[in-house]
mmCIF file of C-alpha atoms in Angstrom:
data_model
loop_
_atom_site.group_PDB
_atom_site.id
_atom_site.type_symbol
_atom_site.label_atom_id
_atom_site.label_comp_id
_atom_site.label_asym_id
_atom_site.label_seq_id
_atom_site.Cartn_x
_atom_site.Cartn_y
_atom_site.Cartn_z
ATOM 1 C CA MET Z 1 -65.945 40.466 -91.767
ATOM 2 C CA THR Z 2 -62.394 39.231 -91.036
ATOM 3 C CA ASP Z 3 -62.182 37.215 -94.421
ATOM 4 C CA ASN Z 4 -63.265 40.432 -95.633
ATOM 5 C CA LEU Z 5 -60.294 42.376 -94.145
ATOM 6 C CA GLU Z 6 -57.772 39.553 -95.062
ATOM 7 C CA GLN Z 7 -59.002 39.654 -98.635
ATOM 8 C CA LEU Z 8 -58.570 43.468 -98.552
ATOM 9 C CA ILE Z 9 -54.711 43.069 -97.144
ATOM 10 C CA LYS Z 10 -53.931 40.455 -99.625
ATOM 11 C CA GLU Z 11 -54.838 42.582 -102.365
ATOM 12 C CA ALA Z 12 -53.468 45.781 -101.208
ATOM 13 C CA VAL Z 13 -49.906 43.982 -100.611
ATOM 14 C CA GLU Z 14 -50.073 42.391 -103.929
ATOM 15 C CA LYS Z 15 -50.600 45.677 -105.641
ATOM 16 C CA ALA Z 16 -47.905 47.159 -103.404
ATOM 17 C CA LEU Z 17 -45.319 44.672 -104.397
ATOM 18 C CA GLU Z 18 -46.127 45.588 -107.880
ATOM 19 C CA GLY Z 19 -45.072 49.236 -107.174
ATOM 20 C CA ASP Z 20 -48.584 50.793 -106.103
ATOM 21 C CA MET Z 21 -48.092 52.133 -102.485
ATOM 22 C CA ASP Z 22 -51.399 53.963 -102.593
ATOM 23 C CA ALA Z 23 -53.556 50.831 -102.437
ATOM 24 C CA ILE Z 24 -52.157 50.524 -98.938
ATOM 25 C CA ASN Z 25 -51.885 54.074 -97.810
ATOM 26 C CA ASN Z 26 -55.833 54.451 -99.169
ATOM 27 C CA ILE Z 27 -57.022 52.112 -96.426
ATOM 28 C CA GLU Z 28 -59.071 53.986 -93.902
ATOM 29 C CA ASP Z 29 -58.901 51.858 -90.722
ATOM 30 C CA ARG Z 30 -55.503 52.666 -89.156
ATOM 31 C CA VAL Z 31 -55.080 49.152 -87.586
ATOM 32 C CA THR Z 32 -55.748 47.444 -90.889
ATOM 33 C CA ARG Z 33 -53.375 49.873 -93.006
ATOM 34 C CA SER Z 34 -50.666 48.807 -90.517
ATOM 35 C CA LYS Z 35 -51.306 45.034 -90.575
ATOM 36 C CA ALA Z 36 -51.021 45.663 -94.464
ATOM 37 C CA LYS Z 37 -47.807 47.160 -94.305
ATOM 38 C CA ALA Z 38 -46.436 44.522 -92.115
ATOM 39 C CA ALA Z 39 -47.407 41.993 -94.296
ATOM 40 C CA LEU Z 40 -45.771 43.963 -97.115
ATOM 41 C CA VAL Z 41 -42.511 43.884 -95.242
ATOM 42 C CA LYS Z 42 -42.585 39.974 -94.996
ATOM 43 C CA ALA Z 43 -43.580 39.360 -98.402
ATOM 44 C CA LYS Z 44 -40.598 41.668 -99.642
ATOM 45 C CA ARG Z 45 -38.098 39.824 -97.027
ATOM 46 C CA GLU Z 46 -39.280 36.231 -98.279
ATOM 47 C CA ALA Z 47 -39.064 37.423 -102.157
ATOM 48 C CA VAL Z 48 -35.350 38.396 -101.451
ATOM 49 C CA LYS Z 49 -34.573 35.189 -99.575
ATOM 50 C CA GLU Z 50 -35.861 33.245 -102.626
ATOM 51 C CA LYS Z 51 -33.817 34.950 -104.945
ATOM 52 C CA THR Z 52 -30.474 34.684 -103.018
ATOM 53 C CA GLU Z 53 -30.918 30.823 -102.426
ATOM 54 C CA ALA Z 54 -31.721 30.401 -106.358
ATOM 55 C CA SER Z 55 -28.210 32.642 -107.211
ATOM 56 C CA LEU Z 56 -26.380 30.350 -104.585
ATOM 57 C CA ASP Z 57 -27.644 27.255 -106.048
ATOM 58 C CA ASP Z 58 -26.619 28.319 -109.708
ATOM 59 C CA ASN Z 59 -22.964 29.292 -108.085
ATOM 60 C CA SER Z 60 -22.620 25.820 -106.637
ATOM 61 C CA GLU Z 61 -23.592 24.284 -109.648
ATOM 62 C CA SER Z 62 -21.024 26.295 -111.784
ATOM 63 C CA VAL Z 63 -18.080 25.588 -109.299
ATOM 64 C CA SER Z 64 -18.963 21.761 -109.251
ATOM 65 C CA ASP Z 65 -19.104 21.993 -112.933
ATOM 66 C CA SER Z 66 -16.072 23.391 -113.603
ATOM 67 C CA LYS Z 67 -14.402 20.854 -111.011
ATOM 68 C CA LYS Z 68 -15.823 18.125 -112.706
ATOM 69 C CA ASP Z 69 -14.221 19.388 -116.078
ATOM 70 C CA LYS Z 70 -10.284 19.593 -115.067
ATOM 71 C CA THR Z 71 -8.215 20.712 -112.141
ATOM 72 C CA SER Z 72 -7.367 24.419 -111.637
ATOM 73 C CA ASN Z 73 -3.873 23.277 -112.467
ATOM 74 C CA GLU Z 74 -4.981 22.421 -116.079
ATOM 75 C CA HIS Z 75 -7.173 25.219 -116.417
ATOM 76 C CA ILE Z 76 -4.187 27.476 -115.425
ATOM 77 C CA ALA Z 77 -1.922 25.526 -117.830
ATOM 78 C CA GLU Z 78 -4.108 26.093 -120.830
ATOM 79 C CA LEU Z 79 -4.366 29.720 -119.985
ATOM 80 C CA LEU Z 80 -0.737 29.869 -120.122
ATOM 81 C CA ILE Z 81 -0.206 27.812 -123.055
ATOM 82 C CA GLN Z 82 -2.484 30.137 -124.772
ATOM 83 C CA GLN Z 83 -0.697 33.170 -123.956
ATOM 84 C CA PHE Z 84 3.260 31.923 -123.664
ATOM 85 C CA PRO Z 85 3.113 28.869 -125.806
ATOM 86 C CA ASP Z 86 7.065 29.040 -126.062
ATOM 87 C CA ASP Z 87 7.770 29.252 -122.238
ATOM 88 C CA ILE Z 88 5.884 26.139 -120.881
ATOM 89 C CA ASN Z 89 7.427 23.036 -120.952
ATOM 90 C CA LYS Z 90 4.387 20.466 -121.586
ATOM 91 C CA GLU Z 91 6.400 17.163 -121.738
ATOM 92 C CA LEU Z 92 7.417 18.043 -118.079
ATOM 93 C CA SER Z 93 4.169 19.279 -116.739
ATOM 94 C CA SER Z 94 1.581 17.227 -115.183
ATOM 95 C CA ASN Z 95 -1.877 18.176 -113.864
ATOM 96 C CA GLU Z 96 -0.492 19.018 -110.447
ATOM 97 C CA HIS Z 97 2.046 21.516 -111.717
ATOM 98 C CA ILE Z 98 3.549 23.511 -114.654
ATOM 99 C CA GLN Z 99 7.000 23.694 -115.874
ATOM 100 C CA ILE Z 100 8.215 26.959 -117.141
ATOM 101 C CA GLN Z 101 11.442 28.205 -118.802
ATOM 102 C CA PRO Z 102 13.058 30.766 -116.519
ATOM 103 C CA LYS Z 103 13.455 33.313 -119.265
ATOM 104 C CA ASN Z 104 10.041 35.175 -119.394
ATOM 105 C CA TRP Z 105 9.048 34.041 -115.864
ATOM 106 C CA LEU Z 106 8.688 37.703 -114.660
ATOM 107 C CA ILE Z 107 6.114 38.454 -117.491
ATOM 108 C CA ILE Z 108 4.302 35.439 -116.724
ATOM 109 C CA SER Z 109 4.108 36.076 -112.984
ATOM 110 C CA ILE Z 110 2.592 39.421 -113.690
ATOM 111 C CA TYR Z 111 -0.073 37.648 -116.037
ATOM 112 C CA LEU Z 112 -1.003 35.047 -113.478
ATOM 113 C CA ARG Z 113 -1.372 38.186 -110.832
ATOM 114 C CA ASP Z 114 -3.468 40.488 -112.885
ATOM 115 C CA ASP Z 115 -5.147 38.481 -115.381
ATOM 116 C CA PRO Z 116 -9.014 38.142 -114.452
ATOM 117 C CA GLY Z 117 -9.089 34.407 -115.232
ATOM 118 C CA CYS Z 118 -5.928 33.966 -112.924
ATOM 119 C CA LEU Z 119 -5.736 36.754 -110.081
ATOM 120 C CA PHE Z 120 -3.292 34.931 -107.926
ATOM 121 C CA ASP Z 121 -2.838 37.319 -105.370
ATOM 122 C CA SER Z 122 -1.090 35.265 -102.746
ATOM 123 C CA LEU Z 123 2.464 33.391 -102.991
ATOM 124 C CA GLN Z 124 2.338 31.130 -100.589
ATOM 125 C CA CYS Z 125 5.710 29.291 -100.679
ATOM 126 C CA ILE Z 126 9.082 29.277 -102.676
ATOM 127 C CA THR Z 127 10.941 26.018 -102.382
ATOM 128 C CA GLY Z 128 14.193 25.030 -103.523
ATOM 129 C CA VAL Z 129 14.673 21.316 -104.665
ATOM 130 C CA ASP Z 130 17.945 19.617 -105.416
ATOM 131 C CA LEU Z 131 17.315 16.381 -107.198
ATOM 132 C CA GLY Z 132 20.733 14.663 -107.002
ATOM 133 C CA GLU Z 133 24.269 15.455 -108.073
ATOM 134 C CA GLU Z 134 23.601 14.619 -111.644
ATOM 135 C CA SER Z 135 20.385 16.686 -112.309
ATOM 136 C CA ASP Z 136 19.307 20.410 -111.993
ATOM 137 C CA LEU Z 137 18.242 22.364 -109.230
ATOM 138 C CA GLU Z 138 14.513 23.403 -109.395
ATOM 139 C CA VAL Z 139 12.591 26.317 -107.713
ATOM 140 C CA ARG Z 140 8.716 25.642 -106.847
ATOM 141 C CA TYR Z 141 6.362 28.317 -106.380
ATOM 142 C CA ASN Z 142 2.836 27.676 -104.752
ATOM 143 C CA LEU Z 143 0.458 30.318 -105.837
ATOM 144 C CA HIS Z 144 -3.143 30.835 -104.524
ATOM 145 C CA SER Z 145 -5.966 32.963 -105.429
ATOM 146 C CA MET Z 146 -8.450 34.297 -102.901
ATOM 147 C CA THR Z 147 -10.969 35.656 -105.669
ATOM 148 C CA HIS Z 148 -11.308 32.250 -107.468
ATOM 149 C CA ARG Z 149 -10.233 30.093 -104.683
ATOM 150 C CA HIS Z 150 -7.871 27.974 -106.708
ATOM 151 C CA ALA Z 151 -4.141 27.061 -106.456
ATOM 152 C CA VAL Z 152 -1.360 26.280 -108.983
ATOM 153 C CA GLU Z 153 2.194 24.917 -108.734
ATOM 154 C CA ILE Z 154 5.047 26.494 -110.848
ATOM 155 C CA ARG Z 155 8.113 24.625 -111.273
ATOM 156 C CA ILE Z 156 11.133 26.393 -112.713
ATOM 157 C CA SER Z 157 14.650 24.386 -113.014
ATOM 158 C CA CYS Z 158 17.821 25.676 -113.726
ATOM 159 C CA PRO Z 159 21.444 24.337 -113.941
ATOM 160 C CA ARG Z 160 23.620 23.528 -110.824
ATOM 161 C CA ASN Z 161 26.474 25.553 -111.775
ATOM 162 C CA LYS Z 162 24.654 28.858 -113.259
ATOM 163 C CA ALA Z 163 21.480 28.928 -110.975
ATOM 164 C CA LYS Z 164 19.692 31.922 -112.116
ATOM 165 C CA VAL Z 165 15.960 32.753 -112.053
ATOM 166 C CA PRO Z 166 14.211 35.957 -112.520
ATOM 167 C CA SER Z 167 12.922 37.568 -109.070
ATOM 168 C CA VAL Z 168 9.230 37.633 -108.329
ATOM 169 C CA GLU Z 169 9.961 40.044 -105.395
ATOM 170 C CA SER Z 170 8.159 42.990 -107.114
ATOM 171 C CA ILE Z 171 5.344 41.012 -108.100
ATOM 172 C CA TRP Z 172 4.522 39.627 -104.498
ATOM 173 C CA ARG Z 173 6.095 41.287 -101.590
ATOM 174 C CA ILE Z 174 6.554 38.201 -99.573
ATOM 175 C CA GLY Z 175 9.161 36.961 -102.217
ATOM 176 C CA ASP Z 176 11.575 38.974 -100.668
ATOM 177 C CA TRP Z 177 12.112 36.595 -97.852
ATOM 178 C CA PHE Z 178 11.247 33.544 -99.449
ATOM 179 C CA GLU Z 179 13.953 34.214 -102.438
ATOM 180 C CA ARG Z 180 16.179 35.204 -99.711
ATOM 181 C CA GLU Z 181 15.958 31.714 -97.684
ATOM 182 C CA THR Z 182 16.046 29.942 -101.203
ATOM 183 C CA TYR Z 183 19.210 31.663 -102.070
ATOM 184 C CA ASP Z 184 20.512 30.930 -98.454
ATOM 185 C CA MET Z 185 19.962 27.229 -98.903
ATOM 186 C CA TYR Z 186 20.472 26.325 -102.514
ATOM 187 C CA GLY Z 187 22.628 29.076 -103.871
ATOM 188 C CA ILE Z 188 19.959 29.796 -106.526
ATOM 189 C CA GLU Z 189 20.467 33.431 -107.520
ATOM 190 C CA PHE Z 190 17.379 35.608 -108.075
ATOM 191 C CA GLU Z 191 17.974 38.225 -110.631
ATOM 192 C CA GLY Z 192 16.624 41.534 -110.014
ATOM 193 C CA HIS Z 193 15.920 40.836 -106.349
ATOM 194 C CA ARG Z 194 16.638 44.121 -104.417
ATOM 195 C CA ASP Z 195 18.512 42.759 -101.568
ATOM 196 C CA LEU Z 196 19.795 39.342 -102.164
ATOM 197 C CA LYS Z 197 21.702 38.085 -99.162
ATOM 198 C CA ARG Z 198 21.681 35.338 -96.554
ATOM 199 C CA ILE Z 199 18.512 35.519 -94.508
ATOM 200 C CA LEU Z 200 19.377 32.741 -91.839
ATOM 201 C CA LEU Z 201 22.978 32.020 -92.046
ATOM 202 C CA PRO Z 202 25.951 34.431 -91.267
ATOM 203 C CA GLU Z 203 26.835 36.238 -94.076
ATOM 204 C CA ASP Z 204 30.413 34.723 -94.271
ATOM 205 C CA TRP Z 205 29.063 31.370 -94.420
ATOM 206 C CA GLU Z 206 30.679 29.225 -97.053
ATOM 207 C CA GLY Z 207 28.409 26.959 -99.096
ATOM 208 C CA TRP Z 208 24.943 26.106 -99.754
ATOM 209 C CA PRO Z 209 23.665 23.760 -96.818
ATOM 210 C CA LEU Z 210 20.486 22.029 -98.847
ATOM 211 C CA ARG Z 211 22.397 20.984 -101.879
ATOM 212 C CA LYS Z 212 23.265 17.363 -102.133
ATOM 213 C CA ASP Z 213 26.908 17.989 -102.597
ATOM 214 C CA TYR Z 214 27.511 20.216 -99.359
ATOM 215 C CA GLU Z 215 30.465 19.811 -97.488
ATOM 216 C CA VAL Z 216 30.831 20.941 -94.022
ATOM 217 C CA GLN Z 217 33.232 23.624 -93.442
ATOM 218 C CA GLU Z 218 36.130 22.437 -91.000
ATOM 219 C CA THR Z 219 36.325 25.663 -89.239
ATOM 220 C CA TYR Z 220 34.126 28.711 -88.727
ATOM 221 C CA HIS Z 221 35.898 31.565 -87.167
ATOM 222 C CA GLY Z 222 38.517 29.380 -85.531
ATOM 223 C CA ILE Z 223 35.820 27.036 -84.101
ATOM 224 C CA ILE Z 224 36.561 23.642 -85.113
ATOM 225 C CA VAL Z 225 33.549 21.848 -86.385
ATOM 226 C CA PRO Z 226 33.925 18.253 -85.819
ATOM 227 C CA LYS Z 227 32.619 15.900 -88.342
ATOM 228 C CA VAL Z 228 30.815 13.205 -86.538
ATOM 229 C CA LYS Z 229 30.705 9.968 -88.842
ATOM 230 C CA GLU Z 230 30.385 7.253 -86.841
ATOM 231 C CA GLY Z 231 27.010 6.243 -85.400
ATOM 232 C CA TRP Z 232 23.627 5.624 -87.671
ATOM 233 C CA GLU Z 233 25.195 5.104 -90.829
ATOM 234 C CA MET C 1 42.567 26.473 -31.287
ATOM 235 C CA GLY C 2 44.817 27.285 -28.271
ATOM 236 C CA VAL C 3 45.407 31.020 -28.895
ATOM 237 C CA PHE C 4 41.653 31.789 -29.735
ATOM 238 C CA GLU C 5 40.059 29.501 -27.532
ATOM 239 C CA ASN C 6 37.124 31.047 -25.416
ATOM 240 C CA LYS C 7 38.272 34.526 -26.445
ATOM 241 C CA PHE C 8 35.025 35.885 -28.134
ATOM 242 C CA GLN C 9 31.398 36.150 -27.368
ATOM 243 C CA ASP C 10 28.521 34.437 -29.362
ATOM 244 C CA ASN C 11 27.781 36.936 -32.056
ATOM 245 C CA VAL C 12 31.121 36.699 -33.403
ATOM 246 C CA VAL C 13 32.301 33.966 -36.186
ATOM 247 C CA VAL C 14 35.606 32.758 -36.767
ATOM 248 C CA ALA C 15 36.600 31.514 -39.894
ATOM 249 C CA SER C 16 39.242 31.568 -42.671
ATOM 250 C CA LEU C 17 39.157 34.279 -45.125
ATOM 251 C CA ASP C 18 39.480 31.769 -47.892
ATOM 252 C CA LYS C 19 36.160 30.011 -46.559
ATOM 253 C CA LEU C 20 34.445 33.118 -46.043
ATOM 254 C CA LEU C 21 34.821 34.409 -49.479
ATOM 255 C CA GLY C 22 33.690 30.925 -50.742
ATOM 256 C CA TRP C 23 30.603 31.129 -48.683
ATOM 257 C CA ALA C 24 29.893 34.584 -49.865
ATOM 258 C CA ARG C 25 30.206 33.726 -53.646
ATOM 259 C CA SER C 26 28.631 30.326 -53.336
ATOM 260 C CA THR C 27 25.334 31.533 -51.738
ATOM 261 C CA SER C 28 24.648 34.434 -54.396
ATOM 262 C CA PRO C 29 25.513 33.420 -57.662
ATOM 263 C CA TRP C 30 23.486 35.656 -59.926
ATOM 264 C CA PHE C 31 23.072 34.188 -63.250
ATOM 265 C CA PHE C 32 22.676 35.516 -66.641
ATOM 266 C CA GLN C 33 19.154 35.933 -68.345
ATOM 267 C CA PHE C 34 19.337 34.457 -71.616
ATOM 268 C CA GLY C 35 18.052 31.668 -73.391
ATOM 269 C CA LEU C 36 18.826 30.093 -76.858
ATOM 270 C CA ALA C 37 16.015 27.507 -77.248
ATOM 271 C CA CYS C 38 13.137 25.165 -75.600
ATOM 272 C CA CYS C 39 15.822 24.850 -72.454
ATOM 273 C CA ALA C 40 15.327 28.472 -71.638
ATOM 274 C CA ILE C 41 11.610 27.704 -71.040
ATOM 275 C CA GLU C 42 12.649 25.408 -68.461
ATOM 276 C CA MET C 43 15.060 27.723 -66.763
ATOM 277 C CA MET C 44 12.208 30.310 -66.767
ATOM 278 C CA ALA C 45 10.104 27.377 -64.993
ATOM 279 C CA THR C 46 12.992 27.048 -62.434
ATOM 280 C CA ALA C 47 13.181 30.745 -61.746
ATOM 281 C CA ALA C 48 9.478 31.181 -61.367
ATOM 282 C CA SER C 49 7.578 30.819 -58.077
ATOM 283 C CA ARG C 50 7.202 27.018 -57.937
ATOM 284 C CA HIS C 51 10.637 26.096 -57.965
ATOM 285 C CA ASP C 52 11.894 29.566 -56.990
ATOM 286 C CA LEU C 53 15.847 29.702 -57.675
ATOM 287 C CA MET C 54 15.897 32.836 -55.481
ATOM 288 C CA ARG C 55 15.585 30.552 -52.298
ATOM 289 C CA ILE C 56 19.153 29.360 -53.354
ATOM 290 C CA GLY C 57 20.350 33.044 -53.882
ATOM 291 C CA MET C 58 20.169 32.999 -57.853
ATOM 292 C CA ILE C 59 18.649 36.239 -59.168
ATOM 293 C CA PRO C 60 18.377 36.326 -63.000
ATOM 294 C CA ARG C 61 20.491 39.518 -64.302
ATOM 295 C CA SER C 62 20.155 41.054 -67.474
ATOM 296 C CA SER C 63 23.437 42.315 -68.286
ATOM 297 C CA PRO C 64 26.915 39.999 -68.368
ATOM 298 C CA ARG C 65 28.517 42.791 -66.319
ATOM 299 C CA GLN C 66 26.443 41.953 -63.201
ATOM 300 C CA ALA C 67 26.232 38.207 -63.582
ATOM 301 C CA ASP C 68 28.568 35.455 -62.129
ATOM 302 C CA VAL C 69 26.918 32.316 -63.983
ATOM 303 C CA MET C 70 26.152 31.821 -67.213
ATOM 304 C CA ILE C 71 23.506 29.175 -68.012
ATOM 305 C CA VAL C 72 23.684 28.103 -71.674
ATOM 306 C CA ALA C 73 20.115 27.035 -72.201
ATOM 307 C CA GLY C 74 19.432 25.632 -75.571
ATOM 308 C CA THR C 75 21.159 24.628 -78.983
ATOM 309 C CA VAL C 76 24.332 26.817 -79.704
ATOM 310 C CA THR C 77 24.428 27.778 -83.629
ATOM 311 C CA LEU C 78 27.860 28.318 -84.842
ATOM 312 C CA LYS C 79 26.214 31.986 -85.679
ATOM 313 C CA MET C 80 25.439 32.282 -81.881
ATOM 314 C CA ALA C 81 28.677 30.848 -80.741
ATOM 315 C CA LEU C 82 30.585 34.033 -81.561
ATOM 316 C CA ARG C 83 27.869 35.750 -79.610
ATOM 317 C CA VAL C 84 27.991 33.476 -76.648
ATOM 318 C CA LYS C 85 31.743 33.685 -76.453
ATOM 319 C CA LYS C 86 31.436 37.450 -76.407
ATOM 320 C CA LEU C 87 28.826 37.582 -73.542
ATOM 321 C CA TYR C 88 31.075 35.325 -71.801
ATOM 322 C CA GLU C 89 34.041 37.580 -72.275
ATOM 323 C CA GLN C 90 32.048 40.549 -70.817
ATOM 324 C CA MET C 91 31.429 38.953 -67.777
ATOM 325 C CA ALA C 92 33.454 39.914 -64.627
ATOM 326 C CA ASN C 93 35.543 37.302 -62.728
ATOM 327 C CA PRO C 94 34.929 35.082 -61.039
ATOM 328 C CA LYS C 95 32.746 33.768 -63.672
ATOM 329 C CA TYR C 96 31.196 30.047 -64.409
ATOM 330 C CA VAL C 97 28.983 28.654 -67.113
ATOM 331 C CA ILE C 98 26.710 25.805 -66.852
ATOM 332 C CA SER C 99 25.770 23.792 -69.702
ATOM 333 C CA MET C 100 22.130 23.029 -69.760
ATOM 334 C CA GLY C 101 20.573 20.059 -71.915
ATOM 335 C CA SER C 102 22.160 17.796 -74.498
ATOM 336 C CA CYS C 103 22.166 20.522 -77.098
ATOM 337 C CA ALA C 104 24.661 22.658 -75.208
ATOM 338 C CA THR C 105 26.651 19.796 -73.913
ATOM 339 C CA SER C 106 27.264 17.893 -76.995
ATOM 340 C CA GLY C 107 24.885 19.166 -80.054
ATOM 341 C CA GLY C 108 22.196 16.893 -78.973
ATOM 342 C CA PRO C 109 19.816 15.593 -81.864
ATOM 343 C CA TYR C 110 21.912 17.695 -84.136
ATOM 344 C CA TRP C 111 25.215 15.998 -82.956
ATOM 345 C CA GLN C 112 25.425 14.112 -86.856
ATOM 346 C CA HIS C 113 23.425 16.071 -89.449
ATOM 347 C CA GLY C 114 23.212 19.586 -87.839
ATOM 348 C CA TYR C 115 25.749 21.612 -90.040
ATOM 349 C CA HIS C 116 24.810 24.690 -88.515
ATOM 350 C CA VAL C 117 25.312 23.697 -84.598
ATOM 351 C CA LEU C 118 28.016 23.717 -82.472
ATOM 352 C CA LYS C 119 28.855 20.337 -80.889
ATOM 353 C CA GLY C 120 29.114 21.402 -77.603
ATOM 354 C CA VAL C 121 29.338 24.979 -76.048
ATOM 355 C CA ASP C 122 32.660 23.712 -74.307
ATOM 356 C CA LEU C 123 34.505 24.172 -77.867
ATOM 357 C CA VAL C 124 33.935 28.084 -77.110
ATOM 358 C CA VAL C 125 33.776 28.552 -73.331
ATOM 359 C CA PRO C 126 35.154 26.745 -70.236
ATOM 360 C CA VAL C 127 32.066 24.755 -68.734
ATOM 361 C CA ASP C 128 31.774 24.257 -65.150
ATOM 362 C CA VAL C 129 28.850 21.983 -64.763
ATOM 363 C CA TYR C 130 26.728 19.857 -67.246
ATOM 364 C CA VAL C 131 23.149 19.468 -66.702
ATOM 365 C CA PRO C 132 21.979 16.234 -68.854
ATOM 366 C CA GLY C 133 18.351 16.317 -70.161
ATOM 367 C CA CYS C 134 16.129 17.326 -73.259
ATOM 368 C CA PRO C 135 15.354 19.538 -71.792
ATOM 369 C CA PRO C 136 16.152 19.127 -68.221
ATOM 370 C CA ARG C 137 13.574 19.086 -65.579
ATOM 371 C CA PRO C 138 13.854 22.092 -63.179
ATOM 372 C CA GLU C 139 14.854 19.771 -60.421
ATOM 373 C CA ALA C 140 17.802 18.583 -62.722
ATOM 374 C CA LEU C 141 18.892 22.328 -63.120
ATOM 375 C CA ILE C 142 18.563 23.079 -59.230
ATOM 376 C CA GLU C 143 20.902 20.064 -58.882
ATOM 377 C CA GLY C 144 23.322 21.179 -61.301
ATOM 378 C CA LEU C 145 23.308 24.564 -59.529
ATOM 379 C CA LEU C 146 23.776 23.056 -56.038
ATOM 380 C CA LYS C 147 26.903 21.346 -57.455
ATOM 381 C CA LEU C 148 28.070 24.566 -58.952
ATOM 382 C CA GLN C 149 27.662 26.126 -55.483
ATOM 383 C CA GLU C 150 29.764 23.027 -53.920
ATOM 384 C CA LYS C 151 32.561 23.647 -56.291
ATOM 385 C CA ILE C 152 32.522 27.609 -55.714
ATOM 386 C CA GLN C 153 32.614 26.707 -51.862
ATOM 387 C CA SER C 154 35.435 24.466 -52.263
ATOM 388 C CA GLU C 155 37.509 27.070 -53.959
ATOM 389 C CA ARG C 156 40.328 28.858 -52.135
ATOM 390 C CA PRO C 157 40.835 32.336 -54.030
ATOM 391 C CA LEU C 158 43.485 33.571 -51.637
ATOM 392 C CA THR C 159 45.536 30.200 -51.237
ATOM 393 C CA ARG C 160 48.756 30.531 -53.266
ATOM 394 C CA LYS C 161 48.886 27.710 -56.059
ATOM 395 C CA THR C 162 51.666 25.129 -55.431
ATOM 396 C CA ALA C 163 51.861 23.460 -58.739
#
């Protein structure tokens, strides 16, 4: 008797999974009917679980595949070279960063933010670098995409006496303060910034403190700034 | 003591006005509540219940007009030096300054390469007591404050100065 019932429930559930709910609804005994419905719910849940597991496996495989091939930097570099062949400095780029000419930086940044393959929604850092008195200044941008979970480093160098780089403050809002800080410390002017002024030092400060050729001012508002030379050197 | 000897009852105290003023000033030096860096955390700890500055008569005041002592607690940057000077000028006489910690005293770790740090707050305002330490423990600050109280006590505000 019980074997018969189990057989009945099994058949009804199989039919219901194919879309025929009448097979369960037509069972006359109330207890058997509810048992069949419970079995149906269980069967459906397991089906969903198997499906998601399978899709997760697919995803992890595809991610590891793309990582095996190349770093995200190289991947983005390829995209940029396709789109802006004249603005990428291939010799100075490496697999860790992309060197860019300053001229079209604003357009490139819009591409980096909006292109479905890039989608860099977060500007994580802007750093100024002074590579020594003989060489140029450099600005470095660290970008990150929450959608693709990849990151890229963009470098733009500019001459010391005419340090000008297009502003990306209108693309990533955080660029406002990052660029003001870089301007404060290195004197790099970001063209197109709405309110480019010093952010940390007082507005009447002379010089750019993190440049290698910086000289400490002798007085500040009548306060003598002694230059301590003896000691560790 | 010839003239006044045995003339007064127990509840009358006889003292010189100078000494009386010194006593009154030294036992309630209200300090100006502002901090510039990590030393301010130690200053807060000193004022809190464990060390309890109020038992030596010190109460933090939030306005320079009501304060007698300015505790410069922390690194004084050149940008801040102008403000510190202005705050000192806003305090009413008699006023005293305590330089707390090595930054306020000499620039501390920034004494050589800190382009933005004032090398000692005494370049801007006159300092009465220097408290060493980085940052000084509350006991050290209290020691400095007791030293300041001794200094105030020994002042003779009414005596004509003969130089």
